[in-house]
XYZ file of C-alpha atoms in Angstrom:
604
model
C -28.459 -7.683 -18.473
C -25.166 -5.743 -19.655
C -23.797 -5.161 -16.149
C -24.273 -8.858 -15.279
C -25.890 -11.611 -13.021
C -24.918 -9.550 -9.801
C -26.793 -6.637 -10.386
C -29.888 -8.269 -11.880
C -30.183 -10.941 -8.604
C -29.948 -7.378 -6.590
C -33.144 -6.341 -9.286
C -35.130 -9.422 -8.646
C -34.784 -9.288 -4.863
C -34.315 -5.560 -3.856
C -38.542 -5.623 -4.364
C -39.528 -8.637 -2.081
C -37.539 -6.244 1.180
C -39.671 -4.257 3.164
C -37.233 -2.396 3.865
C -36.822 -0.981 0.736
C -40.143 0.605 0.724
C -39.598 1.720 4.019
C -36.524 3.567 3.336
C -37.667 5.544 0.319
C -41.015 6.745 2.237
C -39.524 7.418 5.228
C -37.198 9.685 3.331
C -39.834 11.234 1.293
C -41.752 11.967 4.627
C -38.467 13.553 6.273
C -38.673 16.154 2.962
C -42.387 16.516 3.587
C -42.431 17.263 7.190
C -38.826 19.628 6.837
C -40.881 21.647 4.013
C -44.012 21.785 6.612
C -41.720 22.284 9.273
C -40.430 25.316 7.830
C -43.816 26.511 6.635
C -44.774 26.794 10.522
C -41.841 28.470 11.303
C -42.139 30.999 8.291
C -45.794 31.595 9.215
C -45.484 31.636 13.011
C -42.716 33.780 13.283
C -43.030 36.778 9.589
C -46.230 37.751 7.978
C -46.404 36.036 4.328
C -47.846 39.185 2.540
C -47.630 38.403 -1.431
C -46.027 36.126 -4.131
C -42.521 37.864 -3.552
C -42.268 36.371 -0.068
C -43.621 32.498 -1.206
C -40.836 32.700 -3.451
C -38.228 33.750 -1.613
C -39.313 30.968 1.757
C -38.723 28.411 -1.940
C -35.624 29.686 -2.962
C -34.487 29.116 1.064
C -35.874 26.111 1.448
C -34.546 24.817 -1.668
C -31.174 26.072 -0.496
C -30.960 23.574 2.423
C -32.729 20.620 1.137
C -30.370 20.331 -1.944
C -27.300 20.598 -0.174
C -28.866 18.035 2.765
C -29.729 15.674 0.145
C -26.170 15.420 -1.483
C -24.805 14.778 1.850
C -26.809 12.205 2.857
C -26.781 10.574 -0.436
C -22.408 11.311 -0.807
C -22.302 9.640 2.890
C -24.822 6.459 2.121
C -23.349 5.521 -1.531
C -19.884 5.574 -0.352
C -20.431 3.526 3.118
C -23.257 1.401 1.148
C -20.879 0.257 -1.336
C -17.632 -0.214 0.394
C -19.602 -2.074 3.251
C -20.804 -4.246 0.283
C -18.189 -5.612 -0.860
C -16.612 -5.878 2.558
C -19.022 -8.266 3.475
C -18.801 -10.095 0.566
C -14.787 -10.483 1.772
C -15.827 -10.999 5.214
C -18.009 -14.124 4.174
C -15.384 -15.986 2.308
C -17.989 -15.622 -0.841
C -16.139 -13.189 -3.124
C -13.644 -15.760 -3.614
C -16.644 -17.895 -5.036
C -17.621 -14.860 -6.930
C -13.755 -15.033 -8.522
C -14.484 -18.682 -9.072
C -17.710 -18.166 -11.589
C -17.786 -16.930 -14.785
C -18.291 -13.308 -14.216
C -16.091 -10.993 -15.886
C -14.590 -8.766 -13.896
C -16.629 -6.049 -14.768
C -19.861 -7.884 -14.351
C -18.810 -8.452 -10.973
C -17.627 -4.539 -10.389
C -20.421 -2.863 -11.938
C -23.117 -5.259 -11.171
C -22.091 -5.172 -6.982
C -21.342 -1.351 -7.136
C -24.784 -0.583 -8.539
C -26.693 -3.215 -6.533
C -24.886 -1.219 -3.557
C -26.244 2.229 -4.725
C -29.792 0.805 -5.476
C -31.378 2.280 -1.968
C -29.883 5.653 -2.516
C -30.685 5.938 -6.426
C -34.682 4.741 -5.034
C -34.419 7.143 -2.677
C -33.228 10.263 -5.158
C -36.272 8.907 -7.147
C -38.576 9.326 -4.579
C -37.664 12.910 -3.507
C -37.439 14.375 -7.006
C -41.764 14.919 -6.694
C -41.131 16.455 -3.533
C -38.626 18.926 -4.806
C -40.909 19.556 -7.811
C -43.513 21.084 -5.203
C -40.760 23.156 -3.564
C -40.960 24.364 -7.685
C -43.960 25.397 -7.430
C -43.697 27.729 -4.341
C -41.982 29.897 -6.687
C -38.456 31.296 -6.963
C -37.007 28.034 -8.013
C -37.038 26.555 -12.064
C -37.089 23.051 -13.069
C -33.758 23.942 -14.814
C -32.388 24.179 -10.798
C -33.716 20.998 -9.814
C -32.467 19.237 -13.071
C -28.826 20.579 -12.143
C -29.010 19.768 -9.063
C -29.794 16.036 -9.527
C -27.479 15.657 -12.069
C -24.892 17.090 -9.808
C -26.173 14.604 -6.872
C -26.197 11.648 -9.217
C -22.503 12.395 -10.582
C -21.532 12.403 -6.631
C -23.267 9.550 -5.678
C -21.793 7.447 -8.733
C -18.392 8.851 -8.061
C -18.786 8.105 -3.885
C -20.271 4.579 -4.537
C -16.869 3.726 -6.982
C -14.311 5.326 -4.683
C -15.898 3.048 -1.491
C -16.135 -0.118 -3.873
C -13.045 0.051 -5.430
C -11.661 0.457 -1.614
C -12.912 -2.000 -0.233
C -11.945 -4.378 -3.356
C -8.476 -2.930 -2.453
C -8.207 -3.524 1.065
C -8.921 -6.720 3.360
C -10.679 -5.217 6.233
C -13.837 -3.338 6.450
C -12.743 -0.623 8.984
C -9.735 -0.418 6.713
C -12.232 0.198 3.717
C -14.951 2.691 5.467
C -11.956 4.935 7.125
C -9.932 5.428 4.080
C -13.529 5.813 2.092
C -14.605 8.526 5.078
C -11.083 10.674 5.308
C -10.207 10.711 1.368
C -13.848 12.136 1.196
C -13.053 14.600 4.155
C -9.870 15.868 2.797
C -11.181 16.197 -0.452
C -13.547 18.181 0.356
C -11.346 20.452 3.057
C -8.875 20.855 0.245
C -11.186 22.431 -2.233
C -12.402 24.227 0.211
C -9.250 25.854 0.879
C -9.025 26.409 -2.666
C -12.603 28.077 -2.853
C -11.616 30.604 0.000
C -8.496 31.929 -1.938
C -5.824 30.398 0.472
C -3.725 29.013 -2.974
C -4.157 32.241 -4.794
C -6.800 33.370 -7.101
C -6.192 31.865 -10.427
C -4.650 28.474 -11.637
C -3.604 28.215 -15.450
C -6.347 30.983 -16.553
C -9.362 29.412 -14.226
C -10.035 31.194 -10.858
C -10.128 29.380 -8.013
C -13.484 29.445 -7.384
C -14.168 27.793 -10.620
C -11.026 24.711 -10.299
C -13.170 24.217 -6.538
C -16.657 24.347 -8.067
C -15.429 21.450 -10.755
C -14.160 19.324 -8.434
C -16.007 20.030 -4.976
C -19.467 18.435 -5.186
C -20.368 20.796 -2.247
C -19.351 23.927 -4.181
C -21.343 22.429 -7.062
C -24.512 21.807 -5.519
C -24.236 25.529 -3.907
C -23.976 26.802 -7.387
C -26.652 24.475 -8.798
C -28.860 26.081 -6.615
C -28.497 29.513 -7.674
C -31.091 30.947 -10.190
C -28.439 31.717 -12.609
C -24.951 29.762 -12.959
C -22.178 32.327 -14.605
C -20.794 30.869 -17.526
C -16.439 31.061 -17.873
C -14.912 31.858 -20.836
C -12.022 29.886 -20.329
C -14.003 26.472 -19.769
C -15.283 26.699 -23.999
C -17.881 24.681 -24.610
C -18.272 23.569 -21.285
C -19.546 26.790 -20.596
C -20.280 26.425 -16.883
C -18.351 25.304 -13.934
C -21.017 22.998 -13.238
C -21.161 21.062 -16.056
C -17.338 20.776 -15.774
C -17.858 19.063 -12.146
C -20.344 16.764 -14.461
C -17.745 16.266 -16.922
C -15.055 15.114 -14.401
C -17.597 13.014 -11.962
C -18.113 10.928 -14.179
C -14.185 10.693 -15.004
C -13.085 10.086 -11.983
C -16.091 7.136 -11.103
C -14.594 5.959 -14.959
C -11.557 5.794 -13.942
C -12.009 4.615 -10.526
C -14.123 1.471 -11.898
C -11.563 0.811 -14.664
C -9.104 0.563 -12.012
C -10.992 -1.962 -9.842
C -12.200 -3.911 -13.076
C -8.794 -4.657 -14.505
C -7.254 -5.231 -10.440
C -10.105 -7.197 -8.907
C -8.314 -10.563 -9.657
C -5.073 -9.145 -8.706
C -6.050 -7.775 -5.015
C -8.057 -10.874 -4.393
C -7.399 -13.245 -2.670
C -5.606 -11.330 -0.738
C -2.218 -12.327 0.809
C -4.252 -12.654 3.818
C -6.996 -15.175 2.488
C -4.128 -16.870 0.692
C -2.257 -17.787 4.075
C -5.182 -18.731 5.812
C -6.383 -21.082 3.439
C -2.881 -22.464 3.062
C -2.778 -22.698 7.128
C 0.096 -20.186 7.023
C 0.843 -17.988 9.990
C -0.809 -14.551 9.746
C -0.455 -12.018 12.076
C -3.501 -10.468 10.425
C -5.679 -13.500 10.742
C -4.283 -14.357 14.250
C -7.138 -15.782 15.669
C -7.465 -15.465 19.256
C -9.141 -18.959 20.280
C -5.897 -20.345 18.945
C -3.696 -18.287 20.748
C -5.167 -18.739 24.151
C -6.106 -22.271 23.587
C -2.304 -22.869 23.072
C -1.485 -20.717 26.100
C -3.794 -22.073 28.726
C -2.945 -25.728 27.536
C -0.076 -25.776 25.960
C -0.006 -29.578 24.990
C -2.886 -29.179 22.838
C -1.132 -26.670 20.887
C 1.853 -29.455 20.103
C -0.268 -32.284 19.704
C -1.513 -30.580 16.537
C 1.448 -29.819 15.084
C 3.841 -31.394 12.342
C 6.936 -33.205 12.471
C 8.819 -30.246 11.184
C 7.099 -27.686 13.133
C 7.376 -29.370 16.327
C 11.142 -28.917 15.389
C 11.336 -25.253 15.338
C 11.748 -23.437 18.565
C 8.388 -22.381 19.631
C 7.426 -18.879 19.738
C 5.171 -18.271 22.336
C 3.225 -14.732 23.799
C 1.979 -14.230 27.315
C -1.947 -13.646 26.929
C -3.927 -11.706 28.945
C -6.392 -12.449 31.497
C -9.175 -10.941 28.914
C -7.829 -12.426 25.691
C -10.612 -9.887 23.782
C -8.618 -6.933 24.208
C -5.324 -8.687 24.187
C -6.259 -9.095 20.682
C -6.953 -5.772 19.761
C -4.151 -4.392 21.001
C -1.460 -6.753 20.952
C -1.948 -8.151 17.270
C -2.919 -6.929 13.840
C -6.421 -7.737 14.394
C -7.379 -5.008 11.402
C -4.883 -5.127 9.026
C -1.029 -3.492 9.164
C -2.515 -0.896 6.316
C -4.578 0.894 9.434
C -1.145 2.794 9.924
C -2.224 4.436 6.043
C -5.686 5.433 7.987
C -3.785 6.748 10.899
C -1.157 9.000 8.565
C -4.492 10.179 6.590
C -6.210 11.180 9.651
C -2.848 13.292 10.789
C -2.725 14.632 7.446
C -6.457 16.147 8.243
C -5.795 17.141 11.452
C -2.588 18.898 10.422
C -4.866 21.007 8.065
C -7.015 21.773 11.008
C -4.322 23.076 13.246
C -2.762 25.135 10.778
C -6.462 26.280 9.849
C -6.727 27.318 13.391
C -3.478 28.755 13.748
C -3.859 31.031 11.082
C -7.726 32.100 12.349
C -6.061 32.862 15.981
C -3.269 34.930 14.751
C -5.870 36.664 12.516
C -8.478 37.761 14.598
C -11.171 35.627 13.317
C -11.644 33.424 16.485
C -12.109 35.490 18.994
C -15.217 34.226 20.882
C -16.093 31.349 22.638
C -18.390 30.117 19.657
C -16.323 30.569 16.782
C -13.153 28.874 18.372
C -15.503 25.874 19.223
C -17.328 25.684 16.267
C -14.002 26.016 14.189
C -12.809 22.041 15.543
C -17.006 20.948 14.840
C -15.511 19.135 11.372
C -12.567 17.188 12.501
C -14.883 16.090 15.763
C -17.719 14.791 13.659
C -15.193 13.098 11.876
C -13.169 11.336 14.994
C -17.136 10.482 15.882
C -17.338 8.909 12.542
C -14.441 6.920 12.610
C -14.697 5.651 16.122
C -18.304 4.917 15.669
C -16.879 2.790 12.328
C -14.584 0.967 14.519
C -16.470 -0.284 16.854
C -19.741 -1.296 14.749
C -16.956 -3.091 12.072
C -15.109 -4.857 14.927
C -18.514 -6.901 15.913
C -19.613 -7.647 11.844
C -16.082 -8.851 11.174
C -16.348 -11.572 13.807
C -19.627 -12.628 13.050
C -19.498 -12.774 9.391
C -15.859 -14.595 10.237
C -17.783 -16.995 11.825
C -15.677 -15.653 15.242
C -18.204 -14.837 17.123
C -20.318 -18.074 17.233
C -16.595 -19.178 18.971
C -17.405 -16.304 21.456
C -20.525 -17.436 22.271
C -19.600 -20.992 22.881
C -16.493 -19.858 25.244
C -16.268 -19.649 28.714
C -15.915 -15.835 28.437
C -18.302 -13.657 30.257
C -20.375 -10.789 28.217
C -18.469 -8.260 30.424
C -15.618 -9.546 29.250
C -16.483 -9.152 25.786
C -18.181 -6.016 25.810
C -15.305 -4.290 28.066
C -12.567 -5.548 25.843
C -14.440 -4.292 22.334
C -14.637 -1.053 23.997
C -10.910 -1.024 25.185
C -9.740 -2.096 21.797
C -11.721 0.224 19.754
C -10.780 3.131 22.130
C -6.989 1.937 21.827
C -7.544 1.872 18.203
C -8.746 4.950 17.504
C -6.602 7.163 20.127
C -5.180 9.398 17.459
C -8.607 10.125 16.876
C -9.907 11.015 20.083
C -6.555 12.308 21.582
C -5.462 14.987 18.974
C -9.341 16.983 18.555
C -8.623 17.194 22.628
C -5.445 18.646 21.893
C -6.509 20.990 19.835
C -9.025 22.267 22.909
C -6.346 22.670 24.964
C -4.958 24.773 22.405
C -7.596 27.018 22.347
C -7.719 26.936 26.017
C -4.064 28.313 26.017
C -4.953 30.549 22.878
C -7.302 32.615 24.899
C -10.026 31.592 22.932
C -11.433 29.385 25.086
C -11.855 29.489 29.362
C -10.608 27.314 31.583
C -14.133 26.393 32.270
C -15.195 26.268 28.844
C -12.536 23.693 28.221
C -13.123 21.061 31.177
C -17.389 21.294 29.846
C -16.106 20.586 26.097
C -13.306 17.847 27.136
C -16.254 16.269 29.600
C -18.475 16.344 26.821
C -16.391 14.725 24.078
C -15.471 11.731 26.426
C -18.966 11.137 27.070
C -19.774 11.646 23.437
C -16.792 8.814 23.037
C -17.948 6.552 24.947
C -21.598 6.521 23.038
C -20.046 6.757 19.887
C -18.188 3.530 20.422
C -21.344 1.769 22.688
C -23.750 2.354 19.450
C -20.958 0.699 17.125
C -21.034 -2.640 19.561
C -24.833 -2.479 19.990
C -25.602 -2.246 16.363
C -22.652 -4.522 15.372
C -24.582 -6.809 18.223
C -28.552 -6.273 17.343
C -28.143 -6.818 13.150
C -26.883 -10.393 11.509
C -26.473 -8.484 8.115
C -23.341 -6.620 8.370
C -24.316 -4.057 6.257
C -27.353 -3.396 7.605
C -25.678 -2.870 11.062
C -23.070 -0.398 9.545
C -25.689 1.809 7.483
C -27.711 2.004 11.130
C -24.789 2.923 13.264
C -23.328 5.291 11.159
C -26.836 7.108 9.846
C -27.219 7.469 13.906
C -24.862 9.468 14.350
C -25.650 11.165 11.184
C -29.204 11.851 11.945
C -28.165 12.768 15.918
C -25.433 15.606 15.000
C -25.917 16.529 11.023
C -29.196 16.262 10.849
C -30.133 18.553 14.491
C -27.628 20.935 12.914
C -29.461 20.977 9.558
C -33.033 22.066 11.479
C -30.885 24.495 13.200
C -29.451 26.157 9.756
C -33.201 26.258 8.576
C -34.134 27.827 11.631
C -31.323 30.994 11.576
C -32.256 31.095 7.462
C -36.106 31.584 8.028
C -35.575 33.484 11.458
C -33.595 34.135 14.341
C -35.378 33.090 17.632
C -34.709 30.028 18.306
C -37.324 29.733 21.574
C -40.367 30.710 19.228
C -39.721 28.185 17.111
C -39.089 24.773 19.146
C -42.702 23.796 18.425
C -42.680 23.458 15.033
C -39.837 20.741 14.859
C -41.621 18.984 17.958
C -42.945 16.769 14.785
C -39.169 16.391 13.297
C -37.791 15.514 17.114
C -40.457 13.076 17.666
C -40.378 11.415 13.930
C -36.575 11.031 14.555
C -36.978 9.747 17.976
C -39.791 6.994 16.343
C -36.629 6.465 14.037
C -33.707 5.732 16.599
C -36.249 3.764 18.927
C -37.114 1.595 15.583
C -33.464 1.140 14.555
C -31.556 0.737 18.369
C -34.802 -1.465 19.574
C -35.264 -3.748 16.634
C -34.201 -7.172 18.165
C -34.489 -5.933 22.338
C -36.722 -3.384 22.777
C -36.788 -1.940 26.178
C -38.258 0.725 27.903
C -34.719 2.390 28.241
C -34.099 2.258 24.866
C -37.416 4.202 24.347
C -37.222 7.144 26.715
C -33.122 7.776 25.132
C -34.033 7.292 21.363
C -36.708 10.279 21.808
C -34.099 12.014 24.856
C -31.720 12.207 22.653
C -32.528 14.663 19.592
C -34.228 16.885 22.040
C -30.874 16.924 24.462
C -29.118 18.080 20.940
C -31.310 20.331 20.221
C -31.032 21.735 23.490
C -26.980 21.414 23.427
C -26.226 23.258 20.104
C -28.875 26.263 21.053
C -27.174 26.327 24.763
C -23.452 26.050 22.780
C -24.522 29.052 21.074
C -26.111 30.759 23.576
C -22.876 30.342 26.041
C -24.702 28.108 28.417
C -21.819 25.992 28.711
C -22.827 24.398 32.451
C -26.030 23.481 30.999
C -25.085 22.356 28.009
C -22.765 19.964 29.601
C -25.338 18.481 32.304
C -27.511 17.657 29.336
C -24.834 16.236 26.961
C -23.781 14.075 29.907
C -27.329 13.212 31.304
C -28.866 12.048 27.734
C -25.555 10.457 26.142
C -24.399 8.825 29.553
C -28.015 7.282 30.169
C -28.543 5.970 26.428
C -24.525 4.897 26.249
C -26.248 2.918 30.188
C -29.288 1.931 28.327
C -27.163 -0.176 24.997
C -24.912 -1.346 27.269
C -26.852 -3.153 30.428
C -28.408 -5.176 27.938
C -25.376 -5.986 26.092
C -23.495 -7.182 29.398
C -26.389 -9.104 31.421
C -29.100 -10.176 28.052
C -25.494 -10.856 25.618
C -28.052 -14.396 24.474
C -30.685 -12.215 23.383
C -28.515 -8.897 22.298
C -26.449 -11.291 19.741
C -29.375 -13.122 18.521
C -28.140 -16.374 19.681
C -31.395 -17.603 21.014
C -33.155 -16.510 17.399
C -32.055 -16.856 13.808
C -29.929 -14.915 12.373
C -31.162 -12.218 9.814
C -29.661 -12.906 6.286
């Protein structure tokens, strides 16, 4: 095939998974039950009296599932393809890759599209299911066709920023974090742009129309409109729309161009190159070596040369748990997390001043809105956390580390406890400054002293089960990529997705008791999900009761939030999150055998 050997292997394979069939009917069910869903709540709470009202419960519905579907499939390409190839580094077998006779585009294009495969089966599989919502009226097939095209421009242009990341970078954290906040603040900024912050005109195009070209989330909004409002200025473009189209595609053009003609360049790394060459890395410090040579020191000399021996030997003092020694005291991830950490201040700059400027204007006045106003950059420190601590297993077992961890004389707790202390030590720009910010609010007036101890309570706990998922996943799935796509899309089913039932709640009605029965059949089908994806290798009873606790308690939590029940809301953040965080990590410390898969094989 054109794109190469890569992409065709993917072809050959990709049918002989279950998991691929799974995936693309479990999504197509999630659209099916959401459009029943929302049928009961339409029904159960108005009275549907003609064709006027059908078409306007389409037009809503079709409002929320495109814009649902671009996130999901933005989020997936991106962390599909960057995780990818960051296994591929992980493995030592991109280097073989660089060793055959693909081209360097063969090997580009053919591992970025093999990457994207699930999500482009996936779009397949839901475009019947939006062609029903077509036939409820108030929505044309001219919609739909815009706002795939506008999906599939995204996803091609998400897949080739992650891909050409992680070809970039050594590490996989280092590749998902800088994939995840260059999304982020691309988004925030043309969102800033869209609300008239800049001004209201650039070079003869409004505003509106420069963030509608290159926001895919302004796009999609305005793909789903009946009628999209041509602009003189744009000529034969016409639309703003098909000007997004026009520079999607640009940018993934560009992107892949860039990774095509560098591939060779960035790899091997300087990394790879000094650890073949048995150079000293402070990257690749391994930490067997390290406390080998400190606990018995002759061993470390014995194995030296001539001219080494010569040199006066450098020596550090290594802690008593030698797990977290390493992720604190060395550059277990790469020196280029410092770029992730000035990126992620960059964002929460924005933020601040976003709040700043709400404050002093009158726009945050209530509890809710000053809470809801930091909901962004704390999904986002959950992300990244989460993406820590899930990465931080998969790079050790796809270094071949961990199979030296399981052969040590290191106890599980040890393990466990020092993954958790390194990832939170990691990340503590992330989890420090959103708490900040709450104490800002606190002194703001905008926020009660109360209010503030429940949020700060919350988030910890939320913290904490962030990072236990990451080492439970990163623990209970041999395929890296497999374990990053499940951590992550739990988090993104347990926060965005709630939220997204919510939103179609408020747009079809506004009770939220009356209508907590008709999403008993969403709750439970994502609870089935969680229980599936957390339980795979060590099911447990435990497991069970907090995979279907857990939507319900978030359900619960947002409709409390919003109802000012902050006590309650609180008691059931910390009662479902605190006892699921319990139930992943009991197994994890006193089953480690059977949590790691050491007493089965491996998946591949």
């Amino acid at each position: 095939m054109l794109i190469g050997p890569v992409f065709s292997r993917e072809i050959a394979i990709a049918p002989r998974r279950t998991r691929l069939y799974v995936s693309r009917t479990a999504y197509g069910l999630m659209l099916l039950v959401l459009i029943a869903t929302a049928w009961m709540v339409l029904t159960g709470t108005q009275l549907v009296r003609d064709v006027g009202d059908l078409a306007r419960f389409g037009t809503i519905l079709f409002q929320i599932l495109a814009p649902l579907q671009l996130t999901l499939a933005m989020f997936f390409s991106a962390v599909l393809a960057a995780s990818a190839v960051a296994q591929e580094k992980d493995r030592r077998t991109l280097i073989l890759l660089l060793l055959s006779r693909l081209s360097n585009s063969e090997l580009v294009l053919g591992k970025l599209l093999a990457s994207l495969l699930h999500v482009l089966v996936m779009l397949a599989a839901a475009l019947p299911v939006f062609m029903i919502v077509a036939l409820l009226g108030g929505v044309s097939f001219g919609q739909i066709a815009r706002v795939f095209l506008v999906t599939l421009t995204a996803v091609l242009g998400c897949g080739s920023l992650g891909s050409t990341l992680a070809l970039w970078r050594e590490k996989t954290y280092q590749a998902l974090a800088m994939t995840v906040l260059i999304l982020v603040l691309w988004l925030a900024v043309w969102e800033i742009v869209a609300a008239g912050a800049l001004g209201q005109s650039w070079w003869g195009l409004s505003c509106r129309t420069w963030a509608i070209g290159f926001s895919p989330w302004q796009a999609i909004l305005q793909a789903t409109r009946p009628f999209t409002h041509g602009d003189s200025a744009l000529g034969p473009l016409g639309t703003p729309v098909n000007l997004f189209l026009l520079l999607a595609v640009t940018i993934s053009v560009l992107l892949n161009t860039l990774a095509v003609a560098m591939v060779r360049v960035w790899n091997p790394s300087r990394e790879s190159r000094g650890v073949q060459g048995n150079e000293p890395s402070a990257t690749n410090e391994s930490i067997w070596g390290t406390e080998r040579d400190a606990r018995h020191p002759a061993r470390g000399v014995a194995g030296t040369t001539a001219a080494a021996a010569q040199r006066p030997a450098r020596s550090r003092q290594v802690w008593d748990n030698p797990i977290i020694w390493r992720e604190m005291r060395t550059w277990a991830y790469g020196r280029k997390t410092l770029v992730i950490r000035l990126a992620y201040l960059v964002l929460f700059g924005l933020a601040a001043a976003s709040l700043v400027w709400m404050i002093r204007t009158g726009q945050l006045a209530a509890y809710a809105d000053g809470a809801v106003a930091l909901v962004p950059l704390l999904l986002l420190s959950l992300v990244l956390v989460n993406a820590q601590a899930v990465t931080s297993l998969t790079s050790e077992r796809d270094g071949k580390a961990l199979d030296l961890l399981l052969v040590s004389d290191l106890t599980a707790k040890e393990i466990v406890f020092g993954k958790l202390g390194g990832v939170f030590y990691n990340t503590k720009e992330m989890i420090g400054l959103p708490m900040l910010l709450c104490v800002y609010l606190c002194f703001a007036g905008v926020l009660s002293l109360e209010d503030l101890v429940y949020l700060l309570g919350g988030l910890a706990v939320l913290y904490v089960f962030v990072a236990m998922l990451g080492i439970h996943a990163g623990m209970t799935y041999g395929n890296s990529q497999a374990a990053i796509a499940t951590s992550l899309g739990t988090v993104f089913f347990l926060f965005f997705g709630v939220a997204t039932c919510m939103r179609m709640m408020v747009a079809l009605s506004g009770s939220f008791q009356a209508q907590l029965h008709p999403f008993l059949a969403v709750m439970i089908g994502g609870g089935v999900g969680l229980y599936a994806a957390l339980g795979v290798r060590n099911p447990s009873t435990a497991i069970g009761v907090a995979s279907f606790l857990c939507p319900f308690a978030t359900f619960y939590a947002i409709t409390g939030f919003l109802l000012h029940h902050t006590l309650g809301v609180f008691l059931v953040t910390v009662a479902a999150y605190g006892f699921t965080t319990a139930a992943m990590m009991i197994p994890a410390i006193y089953e480690f055998d059977v949590a790691t898969g050491r007493t089965t094989i491996d998946e591949q």
